[in-house]
mmCIF file of C-alpha atoms in Angstrom:
data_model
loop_
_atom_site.group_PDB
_atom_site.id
_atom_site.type_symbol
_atom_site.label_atom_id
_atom_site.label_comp_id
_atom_site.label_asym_id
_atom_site.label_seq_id
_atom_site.Cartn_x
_atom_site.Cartn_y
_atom_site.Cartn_z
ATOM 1 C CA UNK A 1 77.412 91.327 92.719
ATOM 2 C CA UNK A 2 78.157 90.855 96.466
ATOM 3 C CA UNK A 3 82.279 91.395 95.325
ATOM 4 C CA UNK A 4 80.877 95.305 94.249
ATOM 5 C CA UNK A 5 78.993 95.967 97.356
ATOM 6 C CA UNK A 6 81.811 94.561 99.350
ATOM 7 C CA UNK A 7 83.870 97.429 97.649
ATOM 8 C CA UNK A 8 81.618 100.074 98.126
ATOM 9 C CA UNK A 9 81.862 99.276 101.271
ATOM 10 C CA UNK A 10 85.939 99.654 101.322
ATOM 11 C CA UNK A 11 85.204 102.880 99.548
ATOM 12 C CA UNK A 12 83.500 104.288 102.301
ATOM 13 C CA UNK A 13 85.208 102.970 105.140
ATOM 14 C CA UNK A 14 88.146 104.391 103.160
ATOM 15 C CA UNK A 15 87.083 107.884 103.028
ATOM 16 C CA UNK A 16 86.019 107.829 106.184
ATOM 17 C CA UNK A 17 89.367 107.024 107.473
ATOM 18 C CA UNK A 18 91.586 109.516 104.869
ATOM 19 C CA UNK A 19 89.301 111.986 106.692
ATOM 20 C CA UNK A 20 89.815 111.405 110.072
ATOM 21 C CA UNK A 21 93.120 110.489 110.207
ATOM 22 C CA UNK A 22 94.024 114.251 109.163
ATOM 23 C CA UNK A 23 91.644 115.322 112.195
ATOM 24 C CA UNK A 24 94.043 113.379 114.290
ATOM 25 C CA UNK A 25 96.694 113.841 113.067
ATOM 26 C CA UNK A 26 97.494 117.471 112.768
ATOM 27 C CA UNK A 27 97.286 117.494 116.788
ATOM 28 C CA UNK A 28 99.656 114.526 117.084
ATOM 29 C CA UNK A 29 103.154 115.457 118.225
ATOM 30 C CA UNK A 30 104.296 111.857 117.427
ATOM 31 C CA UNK A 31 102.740 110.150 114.066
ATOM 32 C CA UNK A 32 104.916 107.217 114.557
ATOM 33 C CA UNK A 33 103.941 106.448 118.160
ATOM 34 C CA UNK A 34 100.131 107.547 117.096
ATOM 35 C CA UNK A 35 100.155 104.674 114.564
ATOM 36 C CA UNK A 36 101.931 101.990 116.732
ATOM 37 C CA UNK A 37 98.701 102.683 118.958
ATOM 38 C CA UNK A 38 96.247 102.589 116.085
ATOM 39 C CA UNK A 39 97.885 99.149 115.086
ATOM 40 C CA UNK A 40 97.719 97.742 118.437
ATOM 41 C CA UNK A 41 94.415 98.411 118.069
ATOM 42 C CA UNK A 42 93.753 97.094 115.173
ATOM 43 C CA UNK A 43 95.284 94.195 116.377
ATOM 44 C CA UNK A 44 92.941 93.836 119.101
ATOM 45 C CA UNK A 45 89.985 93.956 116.780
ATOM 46 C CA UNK A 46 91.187 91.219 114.504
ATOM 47 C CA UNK A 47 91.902 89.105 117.348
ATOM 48 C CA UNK A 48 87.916 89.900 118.288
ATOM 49 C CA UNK A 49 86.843 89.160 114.748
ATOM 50 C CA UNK A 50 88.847 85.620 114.756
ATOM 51 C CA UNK A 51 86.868 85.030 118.017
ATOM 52 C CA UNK A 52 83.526 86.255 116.768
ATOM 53 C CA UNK A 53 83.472 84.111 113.128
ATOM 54 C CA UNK A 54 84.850 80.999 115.069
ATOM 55 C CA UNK A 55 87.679 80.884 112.314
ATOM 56 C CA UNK A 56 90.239 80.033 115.264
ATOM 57 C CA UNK A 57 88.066 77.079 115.697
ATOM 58 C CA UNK A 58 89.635 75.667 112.361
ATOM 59 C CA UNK A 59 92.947 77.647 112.632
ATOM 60 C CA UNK A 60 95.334 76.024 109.961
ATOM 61 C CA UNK A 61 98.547 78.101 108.401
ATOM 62 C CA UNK A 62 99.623 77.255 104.636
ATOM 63 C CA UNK A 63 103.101 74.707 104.172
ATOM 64 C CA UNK A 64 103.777 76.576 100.988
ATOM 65 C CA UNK A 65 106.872 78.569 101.177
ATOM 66 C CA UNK A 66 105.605 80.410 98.735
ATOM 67 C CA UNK A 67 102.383 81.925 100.945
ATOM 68 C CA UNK A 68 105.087 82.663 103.964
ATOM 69 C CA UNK A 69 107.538 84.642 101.135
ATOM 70 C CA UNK A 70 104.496 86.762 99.648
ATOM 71 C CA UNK A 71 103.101 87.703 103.280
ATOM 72 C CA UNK A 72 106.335 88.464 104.839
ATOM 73 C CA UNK A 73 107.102 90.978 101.712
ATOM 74 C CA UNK A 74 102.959 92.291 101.944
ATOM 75 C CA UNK A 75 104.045 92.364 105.690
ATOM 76 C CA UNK A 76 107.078 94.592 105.254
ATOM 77 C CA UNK A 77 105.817 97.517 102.645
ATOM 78 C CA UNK A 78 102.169 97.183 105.092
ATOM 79 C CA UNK A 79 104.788 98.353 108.187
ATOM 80 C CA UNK A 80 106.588 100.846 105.886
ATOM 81 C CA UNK A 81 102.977 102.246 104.866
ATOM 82 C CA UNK A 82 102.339 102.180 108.712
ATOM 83 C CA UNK A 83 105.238 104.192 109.354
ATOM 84 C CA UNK A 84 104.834 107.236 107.326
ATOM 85 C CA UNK A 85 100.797 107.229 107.038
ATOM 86 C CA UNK A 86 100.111 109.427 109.769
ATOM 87 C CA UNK A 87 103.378 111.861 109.043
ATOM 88 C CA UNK A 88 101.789 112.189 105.878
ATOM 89 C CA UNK A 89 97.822 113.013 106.657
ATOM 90 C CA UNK A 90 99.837 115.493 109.157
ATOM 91 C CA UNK A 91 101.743 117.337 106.605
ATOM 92 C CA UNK A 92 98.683 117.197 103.486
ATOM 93 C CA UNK A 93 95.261 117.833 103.212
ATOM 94 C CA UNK A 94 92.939 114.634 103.364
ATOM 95 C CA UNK A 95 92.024 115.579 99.731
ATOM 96 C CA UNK A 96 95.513 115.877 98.717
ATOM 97 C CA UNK A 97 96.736 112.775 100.129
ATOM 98 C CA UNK A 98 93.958 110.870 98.497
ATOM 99 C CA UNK A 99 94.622 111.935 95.296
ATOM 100 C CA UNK A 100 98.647 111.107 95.773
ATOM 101 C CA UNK A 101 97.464 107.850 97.106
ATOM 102 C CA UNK A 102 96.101 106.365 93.837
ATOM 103 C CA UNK A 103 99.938 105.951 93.157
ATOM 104 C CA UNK A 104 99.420 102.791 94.854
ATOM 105 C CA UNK A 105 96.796 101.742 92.422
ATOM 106 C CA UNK A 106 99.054 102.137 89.534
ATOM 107 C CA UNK A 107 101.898 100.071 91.420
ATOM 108 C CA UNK A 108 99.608 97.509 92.474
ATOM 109 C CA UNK A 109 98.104 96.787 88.561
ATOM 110 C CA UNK A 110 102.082 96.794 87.681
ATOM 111 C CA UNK A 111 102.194 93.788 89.596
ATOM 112 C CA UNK A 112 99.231 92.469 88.926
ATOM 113 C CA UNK A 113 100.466 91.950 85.199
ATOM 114 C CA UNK A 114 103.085 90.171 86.253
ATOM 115 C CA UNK A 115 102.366 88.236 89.285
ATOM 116 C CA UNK A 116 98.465 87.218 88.102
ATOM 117 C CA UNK A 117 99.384 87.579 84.532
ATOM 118 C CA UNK A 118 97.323 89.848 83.483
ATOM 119 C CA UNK A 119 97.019 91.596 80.220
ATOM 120 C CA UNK A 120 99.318 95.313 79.930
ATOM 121 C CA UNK A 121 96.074 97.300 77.143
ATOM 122 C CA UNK A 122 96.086 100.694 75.884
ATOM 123 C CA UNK A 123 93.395 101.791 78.099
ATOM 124 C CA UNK A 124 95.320 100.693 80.961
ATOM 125 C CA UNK A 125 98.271 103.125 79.883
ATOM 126 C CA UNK A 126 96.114 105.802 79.164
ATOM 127 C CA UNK A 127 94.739 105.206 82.804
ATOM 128 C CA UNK A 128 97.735 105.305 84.589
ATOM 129 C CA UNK A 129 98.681 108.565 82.476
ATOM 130 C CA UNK A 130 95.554 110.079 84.024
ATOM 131 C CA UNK A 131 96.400 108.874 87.563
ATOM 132 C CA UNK A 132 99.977 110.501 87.111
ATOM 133 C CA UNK A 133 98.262 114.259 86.005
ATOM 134 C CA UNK A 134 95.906 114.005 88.181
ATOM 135 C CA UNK A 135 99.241 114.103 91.184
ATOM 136 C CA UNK A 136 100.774 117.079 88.904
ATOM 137 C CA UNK A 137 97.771 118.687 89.198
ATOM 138 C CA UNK A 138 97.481 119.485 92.927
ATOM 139 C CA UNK A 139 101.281 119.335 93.264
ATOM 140 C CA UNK A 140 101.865 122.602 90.952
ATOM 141 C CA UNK A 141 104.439 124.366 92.173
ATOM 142 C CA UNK A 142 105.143 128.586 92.456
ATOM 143 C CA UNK A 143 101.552 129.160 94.563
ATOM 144 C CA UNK A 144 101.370 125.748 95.850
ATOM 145 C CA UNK A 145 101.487 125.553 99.427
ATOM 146 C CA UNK A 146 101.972 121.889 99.309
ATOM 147 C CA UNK A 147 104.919 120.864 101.696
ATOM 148 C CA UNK A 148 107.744 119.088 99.260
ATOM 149 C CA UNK A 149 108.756 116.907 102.482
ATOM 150 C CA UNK A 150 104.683 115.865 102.534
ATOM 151 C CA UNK A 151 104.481 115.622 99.047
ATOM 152 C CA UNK A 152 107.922 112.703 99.381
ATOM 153 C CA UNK A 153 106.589 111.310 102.707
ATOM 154 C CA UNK A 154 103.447 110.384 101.123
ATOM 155 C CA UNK A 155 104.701 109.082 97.938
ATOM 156 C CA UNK A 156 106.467 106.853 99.623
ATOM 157 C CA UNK A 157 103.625 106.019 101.608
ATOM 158 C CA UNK A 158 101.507 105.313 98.365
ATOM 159 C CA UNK A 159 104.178 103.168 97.171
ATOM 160 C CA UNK A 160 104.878 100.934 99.767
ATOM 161 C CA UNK A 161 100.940 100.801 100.114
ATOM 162 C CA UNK A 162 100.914 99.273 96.058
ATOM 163 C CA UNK A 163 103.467 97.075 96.892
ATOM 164 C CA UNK A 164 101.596 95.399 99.533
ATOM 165 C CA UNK A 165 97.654 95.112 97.863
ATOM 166 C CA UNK A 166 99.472 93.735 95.066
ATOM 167 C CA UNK A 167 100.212 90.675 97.182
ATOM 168 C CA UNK A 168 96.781 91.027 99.111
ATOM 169 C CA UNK A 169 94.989 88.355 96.843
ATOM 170 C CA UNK A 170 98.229 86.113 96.991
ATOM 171 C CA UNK A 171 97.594 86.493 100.395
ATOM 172 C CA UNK A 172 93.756 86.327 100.412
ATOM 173 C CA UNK A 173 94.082 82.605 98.750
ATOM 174 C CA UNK A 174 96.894 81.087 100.820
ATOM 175 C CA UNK A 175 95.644 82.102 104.062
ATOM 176 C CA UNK A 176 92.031 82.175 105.899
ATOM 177 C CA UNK A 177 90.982 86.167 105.225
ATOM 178 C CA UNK A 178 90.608 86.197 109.516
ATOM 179 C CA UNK A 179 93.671 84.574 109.752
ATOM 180 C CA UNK A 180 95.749 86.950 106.843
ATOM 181 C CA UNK A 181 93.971 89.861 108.389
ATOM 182 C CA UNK A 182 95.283 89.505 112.169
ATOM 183 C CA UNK A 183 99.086 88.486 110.733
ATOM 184 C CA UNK A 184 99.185 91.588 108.502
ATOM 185 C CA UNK A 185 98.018 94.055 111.727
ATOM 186 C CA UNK A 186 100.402 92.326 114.142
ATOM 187 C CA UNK A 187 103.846 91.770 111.973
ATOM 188 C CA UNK A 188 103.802 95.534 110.774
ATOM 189 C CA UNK A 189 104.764 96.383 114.166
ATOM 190 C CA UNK A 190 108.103 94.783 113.783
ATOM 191 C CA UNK A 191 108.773 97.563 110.932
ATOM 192 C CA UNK A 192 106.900 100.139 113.399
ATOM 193 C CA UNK A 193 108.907 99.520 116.391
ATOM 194 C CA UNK A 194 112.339 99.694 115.397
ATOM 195 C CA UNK A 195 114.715 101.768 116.386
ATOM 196 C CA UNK A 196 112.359 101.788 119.389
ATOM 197 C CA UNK A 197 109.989 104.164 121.143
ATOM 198 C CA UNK A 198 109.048 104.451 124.593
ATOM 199 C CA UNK A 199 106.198 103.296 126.101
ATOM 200 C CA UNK A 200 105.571 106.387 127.500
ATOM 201 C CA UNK A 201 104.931 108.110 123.899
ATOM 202 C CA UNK A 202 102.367 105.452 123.103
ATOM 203 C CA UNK A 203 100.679 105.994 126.354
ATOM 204 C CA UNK A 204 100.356 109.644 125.640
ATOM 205 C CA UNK A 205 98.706 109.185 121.744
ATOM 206 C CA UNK A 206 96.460 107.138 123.663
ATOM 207 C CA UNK A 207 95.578 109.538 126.344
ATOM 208 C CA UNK A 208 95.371 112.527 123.732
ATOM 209 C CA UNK A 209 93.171 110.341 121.400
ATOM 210 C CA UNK A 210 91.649 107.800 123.544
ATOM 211 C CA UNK A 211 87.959 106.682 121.448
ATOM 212 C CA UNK A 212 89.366 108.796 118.317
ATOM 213 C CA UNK A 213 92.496 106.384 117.874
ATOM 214 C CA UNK A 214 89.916 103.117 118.026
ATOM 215 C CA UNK A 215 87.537 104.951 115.456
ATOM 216 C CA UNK A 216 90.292 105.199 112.824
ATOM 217 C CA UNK A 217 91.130 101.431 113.784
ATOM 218 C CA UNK A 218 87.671 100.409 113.179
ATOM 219 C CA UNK A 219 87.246 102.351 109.437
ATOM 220 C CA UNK A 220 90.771 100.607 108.723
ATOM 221 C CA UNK A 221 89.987 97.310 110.274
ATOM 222 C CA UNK A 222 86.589 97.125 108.330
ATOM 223 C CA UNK A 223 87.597 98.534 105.195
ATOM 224 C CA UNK A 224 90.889 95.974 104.798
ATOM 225 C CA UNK A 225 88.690 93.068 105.650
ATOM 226 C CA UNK A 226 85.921 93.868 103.145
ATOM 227 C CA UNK A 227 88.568 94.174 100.500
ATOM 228 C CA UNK A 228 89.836 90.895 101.425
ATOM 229 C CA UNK A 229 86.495 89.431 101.301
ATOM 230 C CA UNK A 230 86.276 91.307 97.642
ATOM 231 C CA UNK A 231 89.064 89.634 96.593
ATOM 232 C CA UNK A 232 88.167 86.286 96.710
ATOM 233 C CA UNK A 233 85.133 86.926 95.230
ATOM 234 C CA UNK A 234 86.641 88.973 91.776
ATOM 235 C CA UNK A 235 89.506 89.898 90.523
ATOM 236 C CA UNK A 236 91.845 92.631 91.265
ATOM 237 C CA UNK A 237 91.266 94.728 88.362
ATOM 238 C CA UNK A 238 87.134 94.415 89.402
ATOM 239 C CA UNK A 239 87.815 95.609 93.194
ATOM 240 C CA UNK A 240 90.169 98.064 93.455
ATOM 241 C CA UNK A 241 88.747 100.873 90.729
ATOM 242 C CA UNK A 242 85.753 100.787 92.925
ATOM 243 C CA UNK A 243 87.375 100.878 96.150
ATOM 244 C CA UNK A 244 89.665 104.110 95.216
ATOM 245 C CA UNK A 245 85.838 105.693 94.668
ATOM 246 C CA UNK A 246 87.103 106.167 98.499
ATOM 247 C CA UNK A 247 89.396 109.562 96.501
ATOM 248 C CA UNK A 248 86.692 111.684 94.884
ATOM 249 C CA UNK A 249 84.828 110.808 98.122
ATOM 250 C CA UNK A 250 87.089 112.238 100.228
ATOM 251 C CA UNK A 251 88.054 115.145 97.748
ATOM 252 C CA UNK A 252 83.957 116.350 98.190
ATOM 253 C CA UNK A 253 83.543 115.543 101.827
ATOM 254 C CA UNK A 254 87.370 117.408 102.609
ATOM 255 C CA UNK A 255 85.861 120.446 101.110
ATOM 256 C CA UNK A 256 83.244 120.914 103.408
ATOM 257 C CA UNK A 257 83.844 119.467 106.759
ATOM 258 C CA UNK A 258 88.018 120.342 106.854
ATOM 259 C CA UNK A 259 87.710 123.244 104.507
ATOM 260 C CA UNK A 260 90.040 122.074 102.512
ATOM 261 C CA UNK A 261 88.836 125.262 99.698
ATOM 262 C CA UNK A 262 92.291 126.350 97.953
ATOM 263 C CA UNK A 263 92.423 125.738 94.299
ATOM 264 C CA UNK A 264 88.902 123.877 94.469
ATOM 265 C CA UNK A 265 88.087 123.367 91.219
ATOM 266 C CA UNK A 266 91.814 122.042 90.888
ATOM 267 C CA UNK A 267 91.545 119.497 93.320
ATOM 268 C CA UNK A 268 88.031 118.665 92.321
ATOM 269 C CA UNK A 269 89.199 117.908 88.962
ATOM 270 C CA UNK A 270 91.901 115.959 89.772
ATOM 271 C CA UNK A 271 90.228 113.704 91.995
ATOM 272 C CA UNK A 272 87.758 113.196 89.143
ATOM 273 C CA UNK A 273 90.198 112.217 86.670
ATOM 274 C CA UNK A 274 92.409 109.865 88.848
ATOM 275 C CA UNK A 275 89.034 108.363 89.393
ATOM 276 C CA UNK A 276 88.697 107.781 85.609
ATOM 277 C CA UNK A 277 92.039 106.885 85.187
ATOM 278 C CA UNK A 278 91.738 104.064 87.995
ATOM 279 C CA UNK A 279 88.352 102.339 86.104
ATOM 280 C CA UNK A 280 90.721 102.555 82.961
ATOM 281 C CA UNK A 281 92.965 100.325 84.278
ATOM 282 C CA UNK A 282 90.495 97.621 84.672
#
């Protein structure tokens, strides 16, 4: 069972992060520049973790063209996710976003079936149908006060986020977890980077954020290393229903430390159902 507390874990960690990174971001002027600084970072810390397990100590990269193909694609939709994260916890409520976010699960199970083979059931469907009203839900229209730029921002956010945990356990087999874990925090910045940024908006997330920017970094850091660690221990359909516990989580805890109270029992609801939905698709 250490595969489920491993994913509690990422649940958590998760949460804690969906949370905070609306804190910060609402006051950031620059959510591109703030997450260049959170990955660098990020960065840092997985160099410190390849340093702390002694993993660099047997440091070996796969041959298999096939490893270097699924990481550089994991590697690209992780940057793309990078890029429009903090835009999007900027423009939506923590408990929104969350709930838009299971969108990944879906795209990540769609690949799944075809890249691990696994079986397409009923219950599955049925799940995915939940996931999709559960988004409808808090995305009603006439009195919603949900920006429609958000709402696209973050969709393709949650997309580009699927893509890449799809390939995670690809990832997770070809490549020491350490090792797969510092590659996908430092190559993102490729996507993150271009069409450039100056150094001096970077310097000024950090000086606005300071301790806050390497808190988020740490929930992110942790969480995404767990998982990996969950993945080699279960499959995909095991680890990620618990880990998007992280949505109803952050749905409860939204409501009373960002008073995120319009249409409650709406959004309260729909984070309970995408939660169903996602253990459907197991």
């Amino acid at each position: 069972m250490t595969w489920l507390y491993l994913s509690l874990g990422v649940a958590v960690c998760y949460a804690c992060l969906n949370i905070f990174s609306r804190v910060v971001s609402v006051n950031s002027k620059n959510p591109r520049a703030l997450s260049i600084a959170f990955n660098l970072v990020s960065s840092v810390m997985a160099v410190v973790l390849l340093l702390l397990t002694g993993s660099y100590k047997n440091l070996s990269l796969p041959t298999q063209t096939d490893a270097w193909i699924y990481f550089m694609i994991a590697a690209f939709f992780y940057g793309i996710f990078e890029r429009y994260r903090f835009l999007a916890t900027k423009m939506l409520d923590a408990s929104i976003y969350s709930i838009i976010g299971n969108i990944a699960v879906i795209i990540a199970f769609t690949i799944s079936i075809f890249l691990y083979k696994e079986v397409l059931t009923l219950s599955k469907l049925f799940g995915s149908s939940l996931i999709l009203g559960s988004l409808l839900m808090v995305i009603e229209k006439k009195k919603s006060k949900i920006s429609f730029k958000g709402l696209k921002v973050g969709l393709v956010a949650s997309i580009a986020a699927g893509i890449a945990m799809g390939l995670d356990k690809k990832g997770a087999t070809f490549f020491n977890p350490e090792v797969y874990n510092l590659l996908l925090w430092v190559a993102p910045l490729i996507i993150l980077y271009v069409p450039g940024i100056k150094l001096k908006e970077i310097k000024d997330q950090f000086k606005q954020f300071s301790w806050k920017i390497i808190l988020l970094s740490f929930f992110n850091f942790i969480g995404f290393y767990l998982s990996l660690k969950a993945f080699i221990l279960a499959d995909a359909t095991k680890v990620i229903p618990v880990i998007q516990l992280s949505t109803i989580i952050t749905v409860i805890v939204g409501i009373f430390l960002l008073n995120e109270r319009s249409n409650l029992f709406k959004k309260v609801l729909a984070g309970i159902i995408a939660v169903v939905g996602v253990f459907l698709l197991r």
